[in-house]
């Protein structure tokens, strides 16, 4: 494979070896907790949320110098990643051992998973468009509805405040660039950014693959992010649009991909202690593969109205309704016919109550969904937290979840009748319990521990007559997660471990491509006002794959650095897989060897 093609990274990383000496301790300044909105659909500080929540903000993204969102997510507790090749290749994200379509993915509040597969194409989302990511582990169906069994990942697109220009180049012919501008005042403003990425890539399959090819498989992507807002008295009107279009090569052909998410919202006060938010959203995905004469289309339009009432005495009530109209299909481009093309609708009513009584914190929520195809689903959740001291809190939670069948599972004609869909499928359903502990020994340090257990039934399996889809399988996932993050003086660190046992209860086998143990360590140091260097250590245990194959464990060492070499100018760089380890995330598919990337950014006021 190509190593450091046409790149020179040593000047940027000269300081790394000398940087990791004894930390120079300094007085820690109190840091305000992050404000999150995904756990309960309303703003909460992360230390008051009775759920396991992580935030990846833009500063962390810049510090990582990561090229793909998978490079960020794999550093998080409870997240497993599988990818069939290089950049742009199909990327699967497992959260807390559940299936990839058991994770609800939102972009600026809009559902973006494909109606045909039930999964989101993470590989197509440019990292340069992302402002922050919120990860909520555990079931959130009583607030969000279908898919949120393992948790919710919400991605917020970039909001610029001034001009920004970036350009980068790295191994495997990885070239990218972006230009944008934003301006905001108390009355409103706008932000716009356009970008592109072109990767020559590497051979996606090796000798263990089903169709290895001698040619490299690359990626071409164009992307756009727009945001605007205006204040109308007590109300705020806002609109956001993210769009990306590209071509992804694989062994034997290529796919053209188009993805878009848009949302218009109106929010503000309607009375004393009464806040509301009205949303109209749209998501779209088109995937066409000429080599297979196939095209998949996914369209979703949504409208929602949410209200929040402050009841006094530390109590808040949330109530809302959302409606989705979904249309999707599979088409044979050779004969110009549809394998299936279907519409369905879903209406959800939900309510949540949060209260704080001194050291005691509580949360209750209920939701009712009515779907035009599979019928109704009722879900509920509850949590109880106890703050033993200002620095220590424990919580216990229980939640239900469900996943509605995909259009492919419901309506696909299969292949000559084999592996056909079933319109009579029921939703997959789950029950989860969690015990969590949070400890903040110092203003800049945070330790969390969680034990969880999830049971899933009615899993869809193509095991019926002629391998038709049916609800028969069951899964059991027990696990624990430990995280520790902090900073002292010029040093910052984060570490986590995940122990999990994701089991298919019917076959007593491990769920595929999910490790029983994984661990991550990130260590950074600031050198004066200009340099910032860091290292990542990523470890994943053994995993089962199709065909009874066991994928070996692997450990990766990555380096990253940034240098503010002039006012408003920054140079960032990353070395991936420093030890040049050979490993597989999916049997038969290659992963990057030792490789690197540098990027220069001009952004006044950064």
Coordinates of C-alpha atoms in Angstrom, one line a residue:
X1 CA 0.0 0.0 0.0
X2 CA 1.0 3.6 -0.5
X3 CA 2.8 5.1 2.5
X4 CA 3.1 8.9 3.0
X5 CA 2.7 9.5 -0.7
X6 CA 3.9 13.0 -1.7
X7 CA 3.8 14.1 1.9
X8 CA 6.3 15.2 4.5
X9 CA 5.2 15.1 8.1
X10 CA 8.3 15.2 10.1
X11 CA 8.5 19.0 10.6
X12 CA 5.1 19.0 12.2
X13 CA 5.9 16.2 14.6
X14 CA 9.4 17.0 15.7
X15 CA 8.2 18.2 19.0
X16 CA 6.3 15.0 19.9
X17 CA 9.1 12.9 21.3
X18 CA 10.2 15.7 23.6
X19 CA 6.8 16.8 24.6
X20 CA 5.8 14.0 26.8
X21 CA 7.8 14.9 29.9
X22 CA 6.6 15.4 33.4
X23 CA 3.4 17.6 33.3
X24 CA 3.8 21.1 34.5
X25 CA 0.8 21.4 36.9
X26 CA -1.2 24.6 36.9
X27 CA -4.3 25.8 38.7
X28 CA -7.4 24.4 37.0
X29 CA -10.1 26.8 36.0
X30 CA -13.7 25.6 36.5
X31 CA -15.3 24.5 33.2
X32 CA -19.0 24.9 32.5
X33 CA -20.6 21.6 31.7
X34 CA -21.6 21.0 28.1
X35 CA -25.2 21.7 27.2
X36 CA -26.9 18.8 25.3
X37 CA -30.3 18.4 23.7
X38 CA -30.5 14.9 22.4
X39 CA -31.1 12.9 25.6
X40 CA -34.5 14.4 26.4
X41 CA -35.1 16.7 23.3
X42 CA -34.6 19.8 25.6
X43 CA -31.5 21.6 26.7
X44 CA -29.8 20.1 29.7
X45 CA -26.3 20.3 31.1
X46 CA -24.5 17.0 30.7
X47 CA -24.1 16.6 34.4
X48 CA -27.8 16.8 35.0
X49 CA -28.8 14.3 32.3
X50 CA -29.8 10.9 33.7
X51 CA -28.2 9.1 30.7
X52 CA -24.7 8.2 29.5
X53 CA -23.9 11.1 27.1
X54 CA -20.7 12.1 25.3
X55 CA -20.0 15.2 23.3
X56 CA -17.4 15.7 20.5
X57 CA -17.2 19.4 19.9
X58 CA -15.4 21.3 17.1
X59 CA -12.3 21.9 19.2
X60 CA -11.9 18.1 19.7
X61 CA -12.5 17.5 16.0
X62 CA -9.8 20.0 15.0
X63 CA -7.4 18.6 17.6
X64 CA -7.9 15.1 16.2
X65 CA -7.0 16.1 12.6
X66 CA -9.3 13.1 11.7
X67 CA -10.3 12.4 8.1
X68 CA -13.6 10.5 8.7
X69 CA -16.3 10.5 11.3
X70 CA -15.4 6.9 12.0
X71 CA -12.0 8.1 13.3
X72 CA -13.9 10.1 16.0
X73 CA -16.6 7.6 16.9
X74 CA -14.2 4.6 17.4
X75 CA -12.5 6.6 20.3
X76 CA -15.8 6.6 22.2
X77 CA -16.9 4.0 24.8
X78 CA -19.4 1.5 23.6
X79 CA -18.8 2.1 19.8
X80 CA -17.6 -0.5 17.4
X81 CA -16.8 0.3 13.8
X82 CA -16.7 -1.9 10.7
X83 CA -15.6 -0.7 7.2
X84 CA -15.3 -2.4 3.9
X85 CA -12.2 -0.7 2.6
X86 CA -10.9 2.9 2.5
X87 CA -12.6 6.4 2.6
X88 CA -16.1 6.3 1.3
X89 CA -16.5 2.5 1.8
X90 CA -19.5 1.2 3.7
X91 CA -19.1 2.0 7.4
X92 CA -21.1 0.3 10.0
X93 CA -21.5 1.7 13.6
X94 CA -22.6 -0.5 16.5
X95 CA -23.6 1.2 19.7
X96 CA -23.6 -0.9 22.9
X97 CA -23.5 -4.1 21.0
X98 CA -26.8 -3.6 19.2
X99 CA -27.2 -3.8 15.4
X100 CA -26.2 -0.9 13.1
X101 CA -29.9 -0.1 12.5
X102 CA -30.6 0.1 16.2
X103 CA -28.9 3.5 16.4
X104 CA -31.0 6.5 15.6
X105 CA -29.0 9.0 13.6
X106 CA -30.0 12.7 13.4
X107 CA -28.5 15.6 11.5
X108 CA -29.7 18.9 13.0
X109 CA -32.7 17.0 14.4
X110 CA -33.7 15.3 11.1
X111 CA -33.8 11.5 10.8
X112 CA -31.4 10.5 8.0
X113 CA -31.2 6.7 8.0
X114 CA -32.1 4.9 4.8
X115 CA -35.7 3.6 4.6
X116 CA -34.4 0.7 2.6
X117 CA -31.7 -0.6 4.9
X118 CA -32.5 1.3 8.2
X119 CA -28.9 2.4 8.5
X120 CA -27.1 5.8 7.9
X121 CA -24.2 6.0 5.5
X122 CA -21.7 7.6 7.9
X123 CA -19.0 7.2 5.3
X124 CA -20.6 9.8 3.1
X125 CA -20.7 12.6 5.7
X126 CA -17.7 15.0 5.3
X127 CA -16.1 15.7 8.7
X128 CA -15.5 19.3 7.7
X129 CA -19.3 19.9 7.8
X130 CA -19.6 18.9 11.5
X131 CA -19.8 21.3 14.4
X132 CA -20.4 18.8 17.2
X133 CA -21.7 15.3 17.8
X134 CA -23.8 14.2 20.7
X135 CA -23.9 10.5 21.6
X136 CA -26.6 9.2 24.0
X137 CA -26.2 5.5 25.0
X138 CA -29.2 3.4 25.9
X139 CA -32.8 3.4 24.7
X140 CA -34.4 6.8 23.8
X141 CA -37.5 5.5 22.0
X142 CA -39.8 7.1 24.5
X143 CA -38.6 10.5 23.2
X144 CA -37.5 9.8 19.6
X145 CA -39.5 6.7 18.5
X146 CA -38.2 4.0 16.2
X147 CA -34.5 2.9 16.0
X148 CA -33.2 4.3 19.3
X149 CA -32.5 0.9 20.9
X150 CA -28.7 1.2 21.3
X151 CA -28.9 5.0 21.5
X152 CA -28.9 8.1 19.5
X153 CA -26.1 9.9 17.6
X154 CA -27.0 13.5 16.7
X155 CA -24.7 15.5 14.3
X156 CA -24.9 19.2 14.2
X157 CA -23.5 20.9 11.1
X158 CA -21.0 23.7 11.1
X159 CA -21.8 27.3 12.1
X160 CA -19.2 29.7 10.9
X161 CA -18.6 33.1 12.5
X162 CA -16.4 34.8 9.9
X163 CA -14.4 33.5 6.9
X164 CA -12.7 30.1 6.8
X165 CA -10.5 28.5 4.1
X166 CA -8.9 25.1 4.4
X167 CA -6.8 22.8 2.1
X168 CA -5.2 19.5 2.8
X169 CA -3.4 16.6 1.3
X170 CA -2.2 13.1 2.4
X171 CA -1.5 9.5 1.7
X172 CA -3.4 7.6 -0.9
X173 CA -3.9 10.8 -2.9
X174 CA -6.3 12.3 -0.3
X175 CA -6.9 15.9 -1.3
X176 CA -9.6 18.2 0.2
X177 CA -10.5 21.8 0.5
X178 CA -13.3 24.0 1.8
X179 CA -14.3 27.7 1.8
X180 CA -17.0 29.3 3.9
X181 CA -18.2 32.5 5.6
X182 CA -20.6 33.3 8.4
X183 CA -21.9 36.4 10.1
X184 CA -24.1 36.6 13.2
X185 CA -25.6 39.3 15.3
X186 CA -28.3 39.4 18.0
X187 CA -30.9 39.8 15.2
X188 CA -29.7 36.7 13.3
X189 CA -27.3 35.8 10.6
X190 CA -26.0 33.1 8.2
X191 CA -23.3 30.6 7.6
X192 CA -22.3 28.9 4.4
X193 CA -19.5 26.5 3.4
X194 CA -18.7 24.4 0.3
X195 CA -16.1 21.7 0.1
X196 CA -14.7 18.8 -1.9
X197 CA -12.6 15.7 -1.3
X198 CA -10.8 13.5 -3.8
X199 CA -9.1 10.3 -2.7
X200 CA -7.2 7.9 -5.0
X201 CA -7.6 5.2 -2.4
X202 CA -6.1 1.7 -2.1
X203 CA -7.3 -1.8 -3.0
X204 CA -10.4 -2.4 -1.0
X205 CA -10.2 -6.2 -1.0
X206 CA -7.4 -8.6 -0.3
X207 CA -7.0 -12.3 -1.2
X208 CA -9.7 -13.2 1.3
X209 CA -12.3 -11.0 -0.4
X210 CA -14.9 -12.4 -2.8
X211 CA -13.8 -10.2 -5.7
X212 CA -10.3 -8.7 -5.3
X213 CA -9.3 -6.2 -7.9
X214 CA -5.8 -4.9 -8.7
X215 CA -7.0 -1.3 -9.1
X216 CA -7.3 1.3 -6.3
X217 CA -10.8 2.2 -5.0
X218 CA -11.2 5.9 -4.4
X219 CA -13.7 8.6 -3.5
X220 CA -14.9 11.9 -5.0
X221 CA -17.2 14.1 -2.9
X222 CA -18.7 17.6 -3.0
X223 CA -20.5 19.0 0.0
X224 CA -22.4 22.0 1.1
X225 CA -23.6 23.3 4.5
X226 CA -26.0 26.3 4.9
X227 CA -27.4 27.8 8.0
X228 CA -29.5 31.0 8.6
X229 CA -31.6 32.5 11.3
X230 CA -33.6 35.7 12.2
X231 CA -35.1 36.9 15.4
X232 CA -38.9 37.7 15.2
X233 CA -39.8 39.3 18.4
X234 CA -39.9 36.5 21.0
X235 CA -39.4 33.8 18.3
X236 CA -36.4 32.6 16.4
X237 CA -36.8 31.4 12.9
X238 CA -33.9 29.2 11.7
X239 CA -33.1 27.0 8.6
X240 CA -30.3 24.5 8.0
X241 CA -29.3 22.5 5.0
X242 CA -26.5 19.9 4.5
X243 CA -25.9 18.2 1.2
X244 CA -23.2 16.0 -0.2
X245 CA -22.8 14.2 -3.5
X246 CA -20.1 11.8 -4.6
X247 CA -18.8 8.7 -6.3
X248 CA -17.4 5.8 -4.4
X249 CA -15.4 3.1 -6.1
X250 CA -15.3 -0.5 -5.0
X251 CA -13.9 -3.7 -6.3
X252 CA -15.9 -4.3 -9.5
X253 CA -17.6 -0.9 -9.9
X254 CA -18.7 2.3 -8.3
X255 CA -21.7 3.9 -6.7
X256 CA -23.2 7.4 -7.1
X257 CA -24.5 8.8 -3.8
X258 CA -26.6 11.8 -3.0
X259 CA -27.6 12.7 0.6
X260 CA -29.4 15.8 1.9
X261 CA -30.9 16.9 5.2
X262 CA -32.9 20.1 5.7
X263 CA -34.8 21.6 8.6
X264 CA -36.8 24.8 9.3
X265 CA -37.6 25.6 12.9
X266 CA -39.5 28.3 14.8
X267 CA -38.9 28.4 18.5
X268 CA -39.3 30.7 21.5
X269 CA -41.6 31.6 24.4
X270 CA -45.4 31.4 24.1
X271 CA -46.0 32.4 27.7
X272 CA -44.6 32.5 31.1
X273 CA -42.7 29.3 31.6
X274 CA -43.8 27.9 28.2
X275 CA -41.3 27.3 25.4
X276 CA -42.1 25.7 22.1
X277 CA -40.4 24.5 18.9
X278 CA -42.0 23.8 15.6
X279 CA -39.9 21.8 13.0
X280 CA -40.4 20.9 9.4
X281 CA -37.7 18.6 8.1
X282 CA -36.7 16.6 5.0
X283 CA -34.1 14.0 4.3
X284 CA -33.1 12.3 1.1
X285 CA -30.8 9.5 0.0
X286 CA -30.1 8.2 -3.5
X287 CA -27.7 5.3 -4.2
X288 CA -27.1 4.1 -7.8
X289 CA -24.7 1.3 -8.7
X290 CA -24.4 0.9 -12.4
X291 CA -22.5 -2.4 -12.2
X292 CA -25.5 -4.0 -10.4
X293 CA -28.2 -2.1 -12.5
X294 CA -29.7 -0.9 -9.1
X295 CA -30.9 2.3 -7.6
X296 CA -32.3 2.9 -4.1
X297 CA -34.3 5.9 -3.2
X298 CA -35.2 7.2 0.3
X299 CA -37.4 10.2 1.0
X300 CA -38.7 11.4 4.4
X301 CA -40.7 14.5 5.3
X302 CA -41.4 15.4 8.9
X303 CA -43.2 17.9 11.0
X304 CA -43.1 18.2 14.7
X305 CA -44.3 20.5 17.5
X306 CA -42.7 20.3 20.9
X307 CA -43.6 22.2 24.1
X308 CA -41.7 22.6 27.3
X309 CA -43.4 23.8 30.5
X310 CA -41.6 24.9 33.7
X311 CA -43.8 23.9 36.5
X312 CA -41.7 25.3 39.3
X313 CA -40.1 23.6 42.2
X314 CA -37.5 22.1 39.9
X315 CA -40.1 20.4 37.6
X316 CA -40.3 20.5 33.8
X317 CA -42.8 18.9 31.5
X318 CA -42.2 18.2 27.8
X319 CA -45.0 17.2 25.4
X320 CA -44.9 16.9 21.7
X321 CA -46.1 15.3 18.5
X322 CA -44.2 14.4 15.3
X323 CA -45.4 13.0 12.0
X324 CA -43.2 11.4 9.3
X325 CA -44.2 10.6 5.7
X326 CA -41.8 8.2 4.2
X327 CA -41.3 7.0 0.6
X328 CA -38.7 4.7 -0.8
X329 CA -38.0 2.0 -3.3
X330 CA -35.6 -0.2 -5.2
X331 CA -35.3 0.1 -9.0
X332 CA -33.7 -2.0 -11.7
X333 CA -32.0 0.5 -14.0
X334 CA -31.5 -2.0 -16.8
X335 CA -35.3 -2.7 -17.2
X336 CA -36.3 0.7 -15.7
X337 CA -38.7 -1.1 -13.4
X338 CA -39.3 -0.9 -9.6
X339 CA -38.7 -3.9 -7.4
X340 CA -40.8 -2.1 -4.9
X341 CA -41.9 1.4 -4.3
X342 CA -43.8 2.1 -1.1
X343 CA -45.2 4.9 1.1
X344 CA -45.8 4.8 4.8
X345 CA -46.6 7.3 7.6
X346 CA -45.9 7.4 11.3
X347 CA -47.3 9.7 14.0
X348 CA -45.9 9.8 17.5
X349 CA -47.1 11.4 20.7
X350 CA -44.6 11.8 23.5
X351 CA -44.3 13.3 26.9
X352 CA -41.6 13.6 29.5
X353 CA -41.3 14.8 33.1
X354 CA -38.1 15.8 34.8
X355 CA -37.9 16.9 38.4
X356 CA -35.2 17.7 41.0
X357 CA -35.9 17.4 44.7
X358 CA -32.7 18.4 46.5
X359 CA -30.3 15.5 46.0
X360 CA -32.9 13.4 44.2
X361 CA -33.4 13.7 40.4
X362 CA -36.1 11.9 38.4
X363 CA -37.2 11.4 34.8
X364 CA -40.2 9.7 33.3
X365 CA -41.3 9.6 29.6
X366 CA -43.9 7.9 27.5
X367 CA -44.5 7.7 23.7
X368 CA -47.2 6.2 21.4
X369 CA -46.4 5.6 17.8
X370 CA -49.0 4.8 15.1
X371 CA -47.5 3.4 11.8
X372 CA -49.5 2.9 8.6
X373 CA -47.8 -0.5 8.0
X374 CA -46.9 -2.2 11.2
X375 CA -49.4 -0.7 13.5
X376 CA -48.8 0.8 17.0
X377 CA -45.9 0.8 19.4
X378 CA -45.9 2.0 23.0
X379 CA -42.6 2.8 24.8
X380 CA -41.7 4.2 28.2
X381 CA -38.6 4.9 30.3
X382 CA -37.7 6.1 33.8
X383 CA -34.6 7.1 35.6
X384 CA -33.7 8.0 39.2
X385 CA -30.6 9.8 40.3
X386 CA -29.1 10.5 43.7
X387 CA -26.4 13.0 44.3
X388 CA -24.4 11.8 47.3
X389 CA -22.2 14.9 47.2
X390 CA -21.5 17.9 44.9
X391 CA -19.0 15.6 43.1
X392 CA -20.7 12.2 43.1
X393 CA -23.9 11.0 41.6
X394 CA -25.4 7.6 40.8
X395 CA -28.4 6.8 38.7
X396 CA -30.6 3.9 37.8
X397 CA -32.6 3.8 34.5
X398 CA -34.9 1.5 32.6
X399 CA -36.2 2.0 29.1
X400 CA -38.0 0.3 26.3
X401 CA -37.2 0.6 22.6
X402 CA -38.3 -0.6 19.2
X403 CA -37.3 -0.6 15.5
X404 CA -39.8 -0.6 12.7
X405 CA -39.1 -2.9 9.8
X406 CA -37.3 -1.4 6.8
X407 CA -38.9 -1.2 3.4
X408 CA -36.6 -3.9 2.2
X409 CA -37.6 -6.2 5.0
X410 CA -41.3 -5.5 4.3
X411 CA -41.6 -5.3 0.5
X412 CA -38.5 -6.7 -1.3
X413 CA -39.5 -9.4 -3.8
X414 CA -36.2 -11.1 -3.1
X415 CA -34.5 -13.3 -5.7
X416 CA -37.0 -15.6 -7.5
X417 CA -39.0 -15.5 -4.3
X418 CA -36.1 -16.3 -2.0
X419 CA -35.2 -13.8 0.7
X420 CA -38.4 -11.8 0.1
X421 CA -39.8 -9.2 2.5
X422 CA -42.8 -9.6 4.7
X423 CA -45.4 -6.8 5.1
X424 CA -46.8 -8.5 8.2
X425 CA -43.5 -8.1 10.2
X426 CA -43.8 -6.7 13.7
X427 CA -41.3 -4.1 15.2
X428 CA -38.2 -5.4 16.9
X429 CA -38.5 -4.6 20.6
X430 CA -36.1 -4.1 23.5
X431 CA -35.8 -3.7 27.2
X432 CA -32.7 -2.1 28.9
X433 CA -31.6 -1.4 32.4
X434 CA -28.6 0.6 33.4
X435 CA -26.7 1.6 36.6
X436 CA -24.4 4.5 36.3
X437 CA -21.9 6.4 38.5
X438 CA -20.5 9.9 37.9
X439 CA -17.6 11.3 39.9
X440 CA -15.9 14.7 39.5
X441 CA -12.9 14.8 41.8
X442 CA -11.8 18.2 40.4
X443 CA -13.3 20.9 38.1
X444 CA -11.4 19.5 35.1
X445 CA -11.8 15.8 35.7
X446 CA -14.7 13.4 35.2
X447 CA -15.0 9.7 35.8
X448 CA -18.0 7.6 34.8
X449 CA -18.9 4.0 35.2
X450 CA -22.0 2.2 33.9
X451 CA -23.4 -1.3 33.9
X452 CA -26.1 -2.2 31.4
X453 CA -28.2 -5.1 30.2
X454 CA -30.3 -5.2 27.0
X455 CA -32.8 -7.8 25.8
X456 CA -34.1 -7.6 22.2
X457 CA -36.8 -9.8 20.8
X458 CA -38.7 -10.1 17.5
X459 CA -35.4 -9.6 15.6
X460 CA -36.0 -9.8 11.8
X461 CA -34.3 -12.9 10.3
X462 CA -34.6 -14.3 6.7
X463 CA -35.3 -17.8 8.0
X464 CA -38.9 -18.3 7.0
X465 CA -40.2 -20.4 4.1
X466 CA -37.9 -19.8 1.0
X467 CA -35.8 -17.6 3.5
X468 CA -38.6 -15.1 3.8
X469 CA -38.3 -12.4 6.5
X470 CA -39.8 -13.2 9.9
X471 CA -39.7 -12.1 13.6
X472 CA -37.9 -15.0 15.3
X473 CA -34.5 -14.1 16.7
X474 CA -33.5 -12.8 20.1
X475 CA -30.4 -11.1 21.4
X476 CA -28.9 -10.4 24.8
X477 CA -26.3 -7.8 25.5
X478 CA -24.6 -7.2 28.9
X479 CA -21.8 -4.8 29.3
X480 CA -19.9 -2.2 31.3
X481 CA -18.1 1.0 30.4
X482 CA -15.5 3.1 32.2
X483 CA -14.5 6.6 31.1
X484 CA -12.0 9.1 32.6
X485 CA -11.2 12.5 31.2
X486 CA -9.4 15.6 32.5
X487 CA -6.8 18.1 32.2
X488 CA -4.0 19.6 34.3
X489 CA -1.8 22.5 33.3
X490 CA -0.7 21.9 29.7
X491 CA -1.9 18.3 29.6
X492 CA -5.3 16.8 28.7
X493 CA -6.4 13.2 28.5
X494 CA -9.3 10.9 28.0
X495 CA -9.5 7.1 28.4
X496 CA -12.3 4.5 28.2
X497 CA -12.8 0.8 28.3
X498 CA -15.8 -1.3 27.1
X499 CA -16.6 -4.8 28.3
X500 CA -19.6 -6.3 26.5
X501 CA -21.1 -9.7 25.7
X502 CA -23.4 -9.3 22.6
X503 CA -25.0 -12.7 22.1
X504 CA -27.5 -14.2 19.7
X505 CA -29.7 -16.1 22.2
X506 CA -31.0 -18.5 19.6
X507 CA -27.6 -19.7 18.4
X508 CA -25.6 -18.9 21.6
X509 CA -23.1 -17.2 19.4
X510 CA -21.4 -13.7 19.5
X511 CA -23.1 -11.0 17.4
X512 CA -20.8 -10.3 14.4
X513 CA -18.1 -7.7 14.2
X514 CA -18.5 -6.5 17.9
X515 CA -15.6 -7.0 20.2
X516 CA -16.1 -8.1 23.8
X517 CA -13.4 -5.7 24.9
X518 CA -12.1 -2.4 23.6
X519 CA -10.1 0.4 25.0
X520 CA -9.0 3.9 24.0
X521 CA -6.5 6.4 25.3
X522 CA -6.0 10.0 24.0
X523 CA -3.2 12.1 25.5
X524 CA -2.4 15.7 24.5
X525 CA -0.1 18.4 25.5
X526 CA 0.0 22.1 24.7
X527 CA 3.4 23.6 24.1
X528 CA 3.2 27.4 24.6
X529 CA 0.6 29.2 22.6
X530 CA 1.5 27.8 19.2
X531 CA 1.8 24.0 19.4
X532 CA -0.5 21.2 20.4
X533 CA 0.5 17.5 20.1
X534 CA -1.2 14.3 21.0
X535 CA -1.3 10.6 20.6
X536 CA -4.2 8.1 20.3
X537 CA -4.0 4.4 21.4
X538 CA -6.9 2.3 20.0
X539 CA -7.4 -1.3 20.9
X540 CA -10.2 -3.7 19.8
X541 CA -10.5 -7.3 20.9
X542 CA -11.3 -10.3 18.8
X543 CA -14.6 -10.3 16.8
X544 CA -16.6 -12.9 14.9
X545 CA -17.4 -12.5 11.2
X546 CA -19.4 -14.4 8.7
X547 CA -18.4 -17.9 7.8
X548 CA -17.2 -18.8 11.3
X549 CA -14.2 -16.5 10.9
X550 CA -12.7 -14.9 14.0
X551 CA -11.0 -11.5 13.3
X552 CA -7.9 -11.0 15.4
X553 CA -7.6 -8.2 17.9
X554 CA -5.6 -5.2 16.9
X555 CA -4.0 -2.1 18.5
X556 CA -3.3 1.2 16.6
X557 CA -1.0 4.1 17.6
X558 CA -1.9 7.4 15.9
X559 CA -0.2 10.8 16.3
X560 CA -1.7 14.2 15.8
X561 CA -0.5 17.8 16.0
X562 CA -1.4 21.4 15.3
X563 CA 0.8 24.5 14.9
X564 CA -0.5 28.0 14.9
X565 CA 2.3 29.4 12.8
X566 CA 0.8 32.9 12.2
X567 CA -2.1 35.0 13.3
X568 CA -5.3 33.3 12.0
X569 CA -3.3 30.5 10.4
X570 CA -3.1 26.9 11.6
X571 CA -1.4 23.8 10.3
X572 CA -2.7 20.4 11.5
X573 CA -1.4 16.9 10.8
X574 CA -2.1 13.3 11.6
X575 CA -0.2 10.0 11.3
X576 CA -2.5 7.0 11.2
X577 CA -1.3 3.5 12.2
X578 CA 2.2 4.6 13.1
X579 CA 3.3 1.0 13.6
X580 CA 1.9 -0.1 10.2
X581 CA -0.2 -2.9 11.7
X582 CA -2.1 -5.2 9.3
X583 CA -5.6 -5.7 10.6
X584 CA -9.2 -6.2 9.3
X585 CA -12.4 -4.6 10.3
X586 CA -14.3 -6.9 7.9
X587 CA -13.0 -10.2 6.6
X588 CA -11.4 -9.8 3.2
X589 CA -11.2 -6.0 3.2
X590 CA -8.1 -3.9 3.6
X591 CA -7.5 -1.1 6.1
X592 CA -5.0 1.8 5.8
X593 CA -1.4 1.2 6.6
X594 CA 0.9 3.8 8.0
X595 CA -0.4 7.0 6.4
X596 CA -0.7 10.7 7.1
X597 CA -2.4 13.9 6.3
X598 CA -1.7 17.7 6.7
X599 CA -4.1 20.6 6.4
X600 CA -3.7 24.3 6.5
X601 CA -6.5 26.5 7.8
X602 CA -7.1 30.2 7.6
X603 CA -9.8 31.3 10.0
X604 CA -9.6 34.8 11.6
X605 CA -10.5 34.8 15.3
X606 CA -10.1 31.1 15.8

